[in-house]
Amino acid sequence: MITKLNIDKEFKRKIAEISNQRISDCYQCGRCTAGCPFAMFMDSPPNQVIRLIQLGMREEVLKAQGPWFCAACLVCQTRCPKGVDIPRVMEAVRVIHLRAKECILDIPQIDYEYMLDLPPLALMSAFSKFSF
Amino acid sequence: MRLPYYPGCTLYTKAKPLNETIRSCFNIVGVELDELPHWYCCGTTFTLARDNRMSLIAPLRILTKAQQEGKQVLVPCSICYNTLKRANFIFSEDREALDIINEHLEEKYDGKEEVIHPLEFIRDNQDMIRNKLKKPLSGLKVGCYYGCLLLRPAEEMKFDDPESPSIFEDFVRLLGGEPVEFALKVECCGSYLVVNTPDAAVNASYKVIKNARENGADALVTTCPLCFYNLDALQTKIRQQYPDFKDMPIFYFSQLLALALGVDENGLQLGQNRVSPEIVLKKYGLL
Ligand code: SF4
Ligand code: SF4
């Protein structure tokens, strides 16, 4: 339940600072989620991640899988009628995790044969988005 | 004519066909590519965290080197192109960020180098290509797959209309081929998600190829080594997950250009395309 007590203003401020976005501009039209190619993989799709941040629900945001399925494709950025750069917000959530030394990509666990098959730019991109 | 050239890491490893066909094509049309001396990785995908200035150092160094070679630098890989161009946007718009980074480096950069993609160069120099065409791609129906990074963010990339671009179709038309319109030409292939959540990339690439097929494409063409991997190499996994799926050959844009400029079969470097384009090319008498 949301009460005044569990709104984490500092968390909202941190996300706004790293992403350089005015999260409060979002009016929840859902266009970002409608166009997101990976929304179906996300427990909380882009508009919900934004909403949780607006409500200052730190724990819920940090538990959300959405940011880990964001490929930074920028479709939502192109389409948001309010000019919110959603992938920057997703990145802010990711870097809060990564700077706390939590990452979802355990590099030694990647199958060796698969790693050799992948192009270097895929690996480098995933390392920089998902590990520290 | 000479043009500074930044290939990037993947063009020396998994995307050799892209590097080699670009080189031979530019050679044929009389442009000498000057590869930047001692270049390094651009860092791949552009950082979206405003306070991550570290990620801007590699692009700044690359752009400084490029500036020593000429006013424009040619960058074929979509990820390098996006990263260098977005970093350059910051350097030209945000004096403060540029000063902070310049202060910590030996190199000094003024934000004025222009990053260009081969498709832009070709758009602006069509006669150069037209005069050298040997084998027009008559009949070949090609879906032009833009993906994300050439186009977005539109305000910074200034490449083409982000929702309905046409520069790639014009390129295919210039080569005598028939571009096929399909809605998912600007949709993501799954990008780096292929590393830890391959299912997301398999699903996204499946949809792209299926959509192109439904609109009559024989093949897809791309500029990006990561899109190429997802669309080409993942077809084995796509087939396992979606029994209705039919293979589709994927080309680098420079392979089609090389074909149209009459480069011999060896020079096309089609051996690394996992879905063989042979049947499609033979159907139109192109091989
Ligand atoms: S498209 Fe923009 S305004 Fe609409 S829900 Fe998404 S972030 Fe909010
Ligand atoms: S940038 Fe991320 S959140 Fe936005 S549409 Fe693309 S994958 Fe979805």
Tab-separated table of C-alpha atoms and ligand atoms in Angstrom:
chain	number	residue	atom	x	y	z
A	1	MET	CA	0.000	0.000	0.000
A	2	ILE	CA	1.188	3.498	-0.727
A	3	THR	CA	1.264	5.862	2.155
A	4	LYS	CA	3.099	9.127	2.633
A	5	LEU	CA	5.612	7.205	4.712
A	6	ASN	CA	6.851	4.834	2.049
A	7	ILE	CA	7.284	7.329	-0.775
A	8	ASP	CA	11.022	7.466	-1.241
A	9	LYS	CA	11.661	11.004	-2.460
A	10	GLU	CA	15.402	10.588	-2.453
A	11	PHE	CA	15.041	7.626	-4.807
A	12	LYS	CA	12.871	9.657	-7.187
A	13	ARG	CA	15.402	12.448	-7.122
A	14	LYS	CA	18.276	10.051	-7.828
A	15	ILE	CA	16.513	8.550	-10.853
A	16	ALA	CA	15.644	12.018	-12.152
A	17	GLU	CA	19.254	13.105	-11.768
A	18	ILE	CA	20.868	10.110	-13.499
A	19	SER	CA	18.287	9.968	-16.286
A	20	ASN	CA	17.975	13.738	-16.648
A	21	GLN	CA	14.228	13.251	-17.129
A	22	ARG	CA	11.143	14.826	-15.594
A	23	ILE	CA	9.442	11.622	-14.561
A	24	SER	CA	6.375	13.526	-13.334
A	25	ASP	CA	5.637	14.556	-16.939
A	26	CYS	CA	4.402	11.054	-17.735
A	27	TYR	CA	0.593	10.906	-17.813
A	28	GLN	CA	0.411	7.134	-18.201
A	29	CYS	CA	-0.955	6.971	-21.733
A	30	GLY	CA	0.797	3.627	-22.230
A	31	ARG	CA	2.190	4.363	-25.672
A	32	CYS	CA	5.671	3.351	-24.603
A	33	THR	CA	4.464	-0.082	-23.516
A	34	ALA	CA	2.257	-0.491	-26.596
A	35	GLY	CA	5.271	-0.152	-28.886
A	36	CYS	CA	7.905	-1.871	-26.751
A	37	PRO	CA	9.022	-5.065	-28.519
A	38	PHE	CA	9.974	-6.653	-25.188
A	39	ALA	CA	7.021	-5.615	-23.002
A	40	MET	CA	5.734	-9.183	-23.115
A	41	PHE	CA	8.879	-10.350	-21.307
A	42	MET	CA	8.654	-7.681	-18.612
A	43	ASP	CA	6.789	-8.230	-15.331
A	44	SER	CA	6.448	-4.457	-15.184
A	45	PRO	CA	6.517	-2.853	-18.643
A	46	PRO	CA	7.886	0.643	-19.300
A	47	ASN	CA	4.840	2.708	-18.254
A	48	GLN	CA	4.576	0.756	-15.006
A	49	VAL	CA	8.235	1.257	-14.179
A	50	ILE	CA	7.699	4.981	-14.682
A	51	ARG	CA	4.561	4.910	-12.521
A	52	LEU	CA	6.326	3.083	-9.692
A	53	ILE	CA	9.059	5.720	-9.785
A	54	GLN	CA	6.475	8.529	-9.720
A	55	LEU	CA	5.060	6.923	-6.596
A	56	GLY	CA	8.520	6.648	-5.093
A	57	MET	CA	8.183	2.885	-4.644
A	58	ARG	CA	11.856	2.099	-4.434
A	59	GLU	CA	11.613	-1.580	-3.484
A	60	GLU	CA	9.159	-2.363	-6.267
A	61	VAL	CA	11.233	-0.542	-8.859
A	62	LEU	CA	14.382	-2.350	-7.820
A	63	LYS	CA	12.587	-5.694	-8.000
A	64	ALA	CA	11.133	-5.020	-11.449
A	65	GLN	CA	12.503	-7.062	-14.362
A	66	GLY	CA	11.524	-4.456	-16.963
A	67	PRO	CA	14.855	-2.616	-17.075
A	68	TRP	CA	16.728	-5.883	-17.719
A	69	PHE	CA	14.662	-6.571	-20.824
A	70	CYS	CA	15.071	-3.080	-22.240
A	71	ALA	CA	17.274	-3.218	-25.339
A	72	ALA	CA	17.551	0.578	-25.489
A	73	CYS	CA	15.850	0.419	-28.880
A	74	LEU	CA	14.417	3.910	-28.308
A	75	VAL	CA	11.068	3.223	-29.957
A	76	CYS	CA	9.296	4.496	-26.840
A	77	GLN	CA	11.533	7.571	-26.739
A	78	THR	CA	10.453	8.360	-30.305
A	79	ARG	CA	6.754	7.956	-29.509
A	80	CYS	CA	6.229	9.359	-26.004
A	81	PRO	CA	3.851	12.329	-26.401
A	82	LYS	CA	5.304	13.913	-23.266
A	83	GLY	CA	8.911	13.714	-24.378
A	84	VAL	CA	9.985	11.346	-21.620
A	85	ASP	CA	13.162	9.525	-22.619
A	86	ILE	CA	12.126	6.198	-21.089
A	87	PRO	CA	15.304	4.243	-21.951
A	88	ARG	CA	17.248	6.804	-19.924
A	89	VAL	CA	14.982	6.027	-16.983
A	90	MET	CA	15.509	2.291	-17.527
A	91	GLU	CA	19.253	2.916	-17.614
A	92	ALA	CA	19.060	4.886	-14.360
A	93	VAL	CA	17.399	1.905	-12.651
A	94	ARG	CA	20.077	-0.395	-14.063
A	95	VAL	CA	22.974	1.781	-12.955
A	96	ILE	CA	21.547	2.069	-9.431
A	97	HIS	CA	21.778	-1.721	-9.271
A	98	LEU	CA	25.177	-1.898	-10.923
A	99	ARG	CA	26.684	0.807	-8.740
A	100	ALA	CA	25.500	-1.175	-5.722
A	101	LYS	CA	27.482	-4.066	-7.236
A	102	GLU	CA	24.413	-6.075	-8.152
A	103	CYS	CA	24.339	-7.421	-11.655
A	104	ILE	CA	22.256	-9.904	-13.538
A	105	LEU	CA	24.898	-11.011	-15.988
A	106	ASP	CA	27.412	-13.421	-14.518
A	107	ILE	CA	30.084	-13.363	-17.193
A	108	PRO	CA	31.850	-16.658	-16.285
A	109	GLN	CA	28.448	-18.353	-16.505
A	110	ILE	CA	27.999	-17.579	-20.193
A	111	ASP	CA	28.428	-20.758	-22.210
A	112	TYR	CA	31.940	-20.648	-23.644
A	113	GLU	CA	31.029	-21.887	-27.112
A	114	TYR	CA	28.179	-19.394	-27.269
A	115	MET	CA	30.470	-16.584	-26.183
A	116	LEU	CA	32.905	-17.436	-28.999
A	117	ASP	CA	30.078	-17.426	-31.493
A	118	LEU	CA	28.666	-14.036	-30.500
A	119	PRO	CA	29.995	-10.894	-32.170
A	120	PRO	CA	32.189	-8.785	-29.822
A	121	LEU	CA	29.830	-5.822	-29.937
A	122	ALA	CA	27.012	-7.969	-28.500
A	123	LEU	CA	29.209	-9.020	-25.602
A	124	MET	CA	30.580	-5.547	-24.960
A	125	SER	CA	27.087	-4.062	-25.021
A	126	ALA	CA	25.684	-6.658	-22.640
A	127	PHE	CA	28.673	-6.289	-20.302
A	128	SER	CA	28.210	-2.557	-20.113
A	129	LYS	CA	24.431	-2.714	-19.589
A	130	PHE	CA	24.232	-5.719	-17.299
A	131	SER	CA	27.466	-5.981	-15.315
A	132	PHE	CA	29.901	-3.665	-13.578
B	1	MET	CA	39.216	11.238	-53.037
B	2	ARG	CA	40.231	10.099	-49.566
B	3	LEU	CA	38.005	9.485	-46.566
B	4	PRO	CA	38.988	8.722	-42.950
B	5	TYR	CA	37.564	5.357	-41.929
B	6	TYR	CA	36.703	3.868	-38.541
B	7	PRO	CA	35.889	0.137	-38.837
B	8	GLY	CA	35.429	-0.750	-35.145
B	9	CYS	CA	36.218	-4.067	-33.441
B	10	THR	CA	33.569	-6.338	-34.883
B	11	LEU	CA	34.523	-5.519	-38.476
B	12	TYR	CA	37.872	-7.138	-37.783
B	13	THR	CA	36.400	-10.268	-36.255
B	14	LYS	CA	32.848	-11.517	-36.823
B	15	ALA	CA	31.889	-8.934	-39.433
B	16	LYS	CA	34.873	-9.251	-41.764
B	17	PRO	CA	32.593	-9.498	-44.804
B	18	LEU	CA	31.240	-6.043	-43.968
B	19	ASN	CA	34.715	-4.555	-43.684
B	20	GLU	CA	36.091	-6.224	-46.776
B	21	THR	CA	33.178	-5.508	-49.075
B	22	ILE	CA	33.073	-1.856	-47.975
B	23	ARG	CA	36.744	-1.567	-48.781
B	24	SER	CA	36.456	-3.164	-52.192
B	25	CYS	CA	33.363	-1.124	-53.112
B	26	PHE	CA	34.895	2.209	-52.144
B	27	ASN	CA	38.022	1.211	-53.992
B	28	ILE	CA	35.982	0.532	-57.144
B	29	VAL	CA	34.215	3.892	-57.017
B	30	GLY	CA	37.516	5.684	-56.484
B	31	VAL	CA	37.394	6.592	-52.803
B	32	GLU	CA	40.416	5.672	-50.771
B	33	LEU	CA	39.585	4.790	-47.168
B	34	ASP	CA	42.192	5.963	-44.674
B	35	GLU	CA	41.792	3.757	-41.651
B	36	LEU	CA	42.434	5.772	-38.473
B	37	PRO	CA	45.834	4.897	-36.990
B	38	HIS	CA	45.761	2.957	-33.688
B	39	TRP	CA	42.033	3.231	-33.170
B	40	TYR	CA	40.269	1.530	-30.247
B	41	CYS	CA	36.801	0.307	-29.326
B	42	CYS	CA	34.114	3.015	-29.143
B	43	GLY	CA	32.720	1.325	-26.020
B	44	THR	CA	29.746	-0.039	-27.997
B	45	THR	CA	26.252	0.883	-26.873
B	46	PHE	CA	25.954	4.539	-25.891
B	47	THR	CA	25.569	5.307	-22.212
B	48	LEU	CA	22.172	6.688	-21.228
B	49	ALA	CA	23.240	7.800	-17.751
B	50	ARG	CA	23.963	11.502	-17.773
B	51	ASP	CA	26.639	11.253	-15.105
B	52	ASN	CA	28.603	8.529	-16.897
B	53	ARG	CA	31.259	10.699	-18.495
B	54	MET	CA	33.802	7.859	-18.565
B	55	SER	CA	31.975	6.354	-21.524
B	56	LEU	CA	32.565	9.510	-23.528
B	57	ILE	CA	36.340	9.247	-23.361
B	58	ALA	CA	36.764	6.573	-26.041
B	59	PRO	CA	34.505	8.396	-28.529
B	60	LEU	CA	36.344	11.647	-27.871
B	61	ARG	CA	39.703	10.032	-28.562
B	62	ILE	CA	38.429	8.426	-31.743
B	63	LEU	CA	36.936	11.708	-32.958
B	64	THR	CA	40.166	13.561	-32.226
B	65	LYS	CA	42.118	11.060	-34.291
B	66	ALA	CA	39.545	11.311	-37.057
B	67	GLN	CA	39.825	15.072	-37.073
B	68	GLN	CA	43.531	14.821	-37.745
B	69	GLU	CA	42.725	12.826	-40.899
B	70	GLY	CA	39.863	14.885	-42.319
B	71	LYS	CA	36.562	16.673	-41.702
B	72	GLN	CA	34.397	13.580	-41.989
B	73	VAL	CA	34.840	10.028	-40.769
B	74	LEU	CA	33.089	7.053	-42.358
B	75	VAL	CA	31.588	4.568	-39.872
B	76	PRO	CA	29.691	1.547	-41.252
B	77	CYS	CA	28.756	-0.317	-38.032
B	78	SER	CA	25.397	0.914	-36.709
B	79	ILE	CA	26.471	0.692	-33.073
B	80	CYS	CA	29.761	2.565	-33.573
B	81	TYR	CA	27.951	5.085	-35.738
B	82	ASN	CA	25.282	5.679	-33.094
B	83	THR	CA	27.759	5.890	-30.219
B	84	LEU	CA	30.168	8.232	-31.991
B	85	LYS	CA	27.379	10.417	-33.303
B	86	ARG	CA	25.586	10.685	-29.953
B	87	ALA	CA	28.833	11.440	-28.128
B	88	ASN	CA	29.618	14.012	-30.788
B	89	PHE	CA	26.197	15.573	-30.248
B	90	ILE	CA	27.102	16.093	-26.588
B	91	PHE	CA	30.523	17.508	-27.519
B	92	SER	CA	28.991	19.998	-29.905
B	93	GLU	CA	25.989	20.992	-27.727
B	94	ASP	CA	27.292	20.710	-24.184
B	95	ARG	CA	30.400	22.845	-23.817
B	96	GLU	CA	30.676	22.020	-20.135
B	97	ALA	CA	30.804	18.254	-20.694
B	98	LEU	CA	33.355	18.715	-23.470
B	99	ASP	CA	35.560	20.941	-21.316
B	100	ILE	CA	35.495	18.500	-18.405
B	101	ILE	CA	36.632	15.621	-20.593
B	102	ASN	CA	39.170	17.674	-22.531
B	103	GLU	CA	40.676	18.780	-19.246
B	104	HIS	CA	41.498	15.188	-18.297
B	105	LEU	CA	42.970	14.104	-21.606
B	106	GLU	CA	46.003	14.894	-23.665
B	107	GLU	CA	43.821	15.070	-26.746
B	108	LYS	CA	41.842	18.263	-27.248
B	109	TYR	CA	38.674	18.041	-29.293
B	110	ASP	CA	36.499	20.881	-30.554
B	111	GLY	CA	33.301	18.951	-31.345
B	112	LYS	CA	33.432	19.651	-35.067
B	113	GLU	CA	34.159	16.315	-36.730
B	114	GLU	CA	31.310	14.913	-38.827
B	115	VAL	CA	30.413	11.240	-38.435
B	116	ILE	CA	28.898	9.796	-41.599
B	117	HIS	CA	27.472	6.450	-42.570
B	118	PRO	CA	28.212	4.848	-45.961
B	119	LEU	CA	24.483	4.998	-46.789
B	120	GLU	CA	24.641	8.780	-46.360
B	121	PHE	CA	27.791	8.996	-48.454
B	122	ILE	CA	26.115	6.976	-51.213
B	123	ARG	CA	22.932	9.085	-51.050
B	124	ASP	CA	25.062	12.165	-51.619
B	125	ASN	CA	27.231	10.621	-54.351
B	126	GLN	CA	24.836	8.518	-56.387
B	127	ASP	CA	26.516	9.091	-59.729
B	128	MET	CA	29.726	7.657	-58.400
B	129	ILE	CA	27.924	4.337	-57.905
B	130	ARG	CA	25.689	4.562	-60.984
B	131	ASN	CA	28.688	4.957	-63.278
B	132	LYS	CA	30.240	1.748	-61.995
B	133	LEU	CA	27.201	-0.520	-61.851
B	134	LYS	CA	27.937	-3.817	-63.603
B	135	LYS	CA	25.225	-6.142	-62.430
B	136	PRO	CA	21.947	-4.455	-61.457
B	137	LEU	CA	20.039	-6.490	-58.876
B	138	SER	CA	17.049	-6.783	-61.202
B	139	GLY	CA	14.103	-8.584	-59.669
B	140	LEU	CA	15.678	-9.087	-56.232
B	141	LYS	CA	13.083	-8.166	-53.600
B	142	VAL	CA	14.891	-6.831	-50.590
B	143	GLY	CA	13.530	-5.833	-47.202
B	144	CYS	CA	15.624	-2.945	-45.882
B	145	TYR	CA	16.087	-3.538	-42.186
B	146	TYR	CA	17.060	-0.312	-40.447
B	147	GLY	CA	16.767	-1.538	-36.887
B	148	CYS	CA	17.216	1.071	-34.168
B	149	LEU	CA	20.557	2.727	-34.086
B	150	LEU	CA	20.826	4.408	-37.460
B	151	LEU	CA	17.564	6.230	-36.792
B	152	ARG	CA	17.090	6.858	-33.106
B	153	PRO	CA	17.137	9.230	-31.350
B	154	ALA	CA	16.053	11.151	-34.426
B	155	GLU	CA	16.965	14.573	-32.985
B	156	GLU	CA	20.574	13.481	-32.606
B	157	MET	CA	21.049	11.023	-35.451
B	158	LYS	CA	19.385	13.195	-38.109
B	159	PHE	CA	19.652	10.197	-40.391
B	160	ASP	CA	16.105	9.906	-41.720
B	161	ASP	CA	12.457	9.918	-40.610
B	162	PRO	CA	12.534	7.574	-37.575
B	163	GLU	CA	9.146	5.986	-38.271
B	164	SER	CA	9.152	5.913	-42.046
B	165	PRO	CA	12.691	6.179	-43.434
B	166	SER	CA	13.584	5.727	-47.108
B	167	ILE	CA	17.354	6.156	-47.506
B	168	PHE	CA	17.947	2.386	-47.475
B	169	GLU	CA	15.205	1.754	-50.060
B	170	ASP	CA	16.749	4.428	-52.282
B	171	PHE	CA	20.050	2.586	-51.972
B	172	VAL	CA	18.494	-0.704	-53.105
B	173	ARG	CA	16.744	1.091	-55.991
B	174	LEU	CA	20.060	2.646	-57.012
B	175	LEU	CA	21.465	-0.884	-57.293
B	176	GLY	CA	18.531	-1.915	-59.476
B	177	GLY	CA	16.820	-4.044	-56.817
B	178	GLU	CA	13.237	-3.842	-55.603
B	179	PRO	CA	12.846	-2.634	-52.028
B	180	VAL	CA	9.944	-4.192	-50.150
B	181	GLU	CA	8.073	-2.172	-47.526
B	182	PHE	CA	7.373	-3.868	-44.200
B	183	ALA	CA	6.230	-2.397	-40.917
B	184	LEU	CA	8.905	-3.941	-38.704
B	185	LYS	CA	11.830	-2.477	-40.661
B	186	VAL	CA	12.393	-0.009	-37.803
B	187	GLU	CA	11.755	-2.455	-34.963
B	188	CYS	CA	14.472	-3.914	-32.707
B	189	CYS	CA	15.994	-7.364	-33.432
B	190	GLY	CA	16.742	-7.989	-29.758
B	191	SER	CA	20.168	-6.374	-29.788
B	192	TYR	CA	22.419	-7.300	-26.847
B	193	LEU	CA	19.580	-9.165	-25.117
B	194	VAL	CA	20.838	-12.087	-27.194
B	195	VAL	CA	23.669	-12.529	-24.676
B	196	ASN	CA	21.678	-13.303	-21.548
B	197	THR	CA	18.057	-13.626	-22.673
B	198	PRO	CA	18.348	-15.104	-26.168
B	199	ASP	CA	14.626	-15.913	-26.263
B	200	ALA	CA	13.840	-12.198	-26.444
B	201	ALA	CA	16.107	-11.829	-29.488
B	202	VAL	CA	14.784	-15.029	-31.083
B	203	ASN	CA	11.234	-13.743	-30.729
B	204	ALA	CA	12.017	-10.257	-32.021
B	205	SER	CA	14.037	-11.518	-35.002
B	206	TYR	CA	11.345	-14.052	-35.847
B	207	LYS	CA	8.757	-11.286	-36.052
B	208	VAL	CA	10.970	-9.086	-38.225
B	209	ILE	CA	11.766	-11.840	-40.733
B	210	LYS	CA	8.181	-13.107	-40.827
B	211	ASN	CA	6.868	-9.608	-41.454
B	212	ALA	CA	9.356	-9.086	-44.290
B	213	ARG	CA	8.417	-12.459	-45.791
B	214	GLU	CA	4.699	-11.658	-45.641
B	215	ASN	CA	5.383	-8.512	-47.614
B	216	GLY	CA	7.198	-10.379	-50.347
B	217	ALA	CA	10.882	-10.021	-49.446
B	218	ASP	CA	13.384	-12.604	-50.743
B	219	ALA	CA	16.084	-11.386	-48.390
B	220	LEU	CA	16.854	-8.798	-45.735
B	221	VAL	CA	19.675	-6.307	-45.798
B	222	THR	CA	21.265	-4.650	-42.769
B	223	THR	CA	24.174	-2.390	-41.809
B	224	CYS	CA	24.684	-3.694	-38.287
B	225	PRO	CA	26.830	-6.686	-37.278
B	226	LEU	CA	24.627	-7.311	-34.234
B	227	CYS	CA	21.388	-7.201	-36.251
B	228	PHE	CA	23.129	-9.473	-38.746
B	229	TYR	CA	23.935	-12.002	-36.035
B	230	ASN	CA	20.444	-11.956	-34.549
B	231	LEU	CA	18.679	-12.186	-37.889
B	232	ASP	CA	21.048	-14.695	-39.497
B	233	ALA	CA	22.603	-16.910	-36.833
B	234	LEU	CA	19.453	-17.149	-34.706
B	235	GLN	CA	17.418	-18.665	-37.538
B	236	THR	CA	18.336	-22.168	-36.318
B	237	LYS	CA	16.784	-21.388	-32.930
B	238	ILE	CA	13.845	-19.601	-34.543
B	239	ARG	CA	13.060	-22.705	-36.580
B	240	GLN	CA	13.053	-24.846	-33.436
B	241	GLN	CA	10.620	-22.524	-31.666
B	242	TYR	CA	8.363	-21.599	-34.553
B	243	PRO	CA	7.698	-24.543	-36.879
B	244	ASP	CA	5.948	-22.317	-39.452
B	245	PHE	CA	9.154	-20.323	-39.978
B	246	LYS	CA	10.856	-20.215	-43.369
B	247	ASP	CA	14.548	-19.295	-43.725
B	248	MET	CA	15.520	-15.973	-45.193
B	249	PRO	CA	19.008	-14.960	-46.306
B	250	ILE	CA	20.453	-11.840	-44.685
B	251	PHE	CA	22.971	-9.556	-46.411
B	252	TYR	CA	25.216	-6.752	-45.316
B	253	PHE	CA	24.314	-3.739	-47.449
B	254	SER	CA	27.893	-3.702	-48.705
B	255	GLN	CA	27.585	-7.275	-49.972
B	256	LEU	CA	24.715	-6.190	-52.225
B	257	LEU	CA	26.678	-3.143	-53.289
B	258	ALA	CA	29.677	-5.332	-54.118
B	259	LEU	CA	27.447	-7.686	-56.094
B	260	ALA	CA	26.040	-4.807	-58.139
B	261	LEU	CA	29.509	-3.374	-58.722
B	262	GLY	CA	30.606	-6.685	-60.184
B	263	VAL	CA	32.885	-7.949	-57.403
B	264	ASP	CA	33.588	-11.659	-57.981
B	265	GLU	CA	31.982	-14.393	-55.900
B	266	ASN	CA	34.985	-14.739	-53.590
B	267	GLY	CA	35.019	-11.052	-52.897
B	268	LEU	CA	31.367	-11.065	-51.820
B	269	GLN	CA	32.316	-13.117	-48.752
B	270	LEU	CA	28.992	-14.905	-48.659
B	271	GLY	CA	30.542	-17.933	-46.933
B	272	GLN	CA	29.899	-16.482	-43.471
B	273	ASN	CA	26.200	-15.876	-44.078
B	274	ARG	CA	24.745	-18.883	-42.268
B	275	VAL	CA	21.525	-18.892	-44.225
B	276	SER	CA	22.909	-19.361	-47.709
B	277	PRO	CA	21.812	-16.662	-50.156
B	278	GLU	CA	22.776	-18.880	-53.095
B	279	ILE	CA	19.304	-20.062	-54.108
B	280	VAL	CA	17.863	-16.554	-54.022
B	281	LEU	CA	20.738	-15.044	-55.987
B	282	LYS	CA	20.691	-17.833	-58.584
B	283	LYS	CA	16.947	-17.384	-59.030
B	284	TYR	CA	17.619	-13.880	-60.373
B	285	GLY	CA	20.743	-14.843	-62.289
B	286	LEU	CA	22.957	-12.879	-59.923
B	287	LEU	CA	25.377	-15.676	-59.091
C	1	SF4	S1	4.528	7.128	-23.571
C	1	SF4	FE1	5.363	8.708	-22.205
C	1	SF4	S2	3.565	9.673	-21.234
C	1	SF4	FE2	2.865	7.734	-22.168
C	1	SF4	S3	3.026	6.227	-20.478
C	1	SF4	FE3	4.958	6.127	-21.612
C	1	SF4	S4	6.332	7.556	-20.543
C	1	SF4	FE4	4.242	8.021	-19.898
C	2	SF4	S1	13.862	1.478	-25.334
C	2	SF4	FE1	13.542	-0.200	-23.910
C	2	SF4	S2	11.570	0.238	-22.935
C	2	SF4	FE2	11.690	1.523	-24.768
C	2	SF4	S3	10.638	0.345	-26.376
C	2	SF4	FE3	12.832	-0.136	-26.502
C	2	SF4	S4	13.129	-1.986	-25.242
C	2	SF4	FE4	11.117	-1.079	-24.689
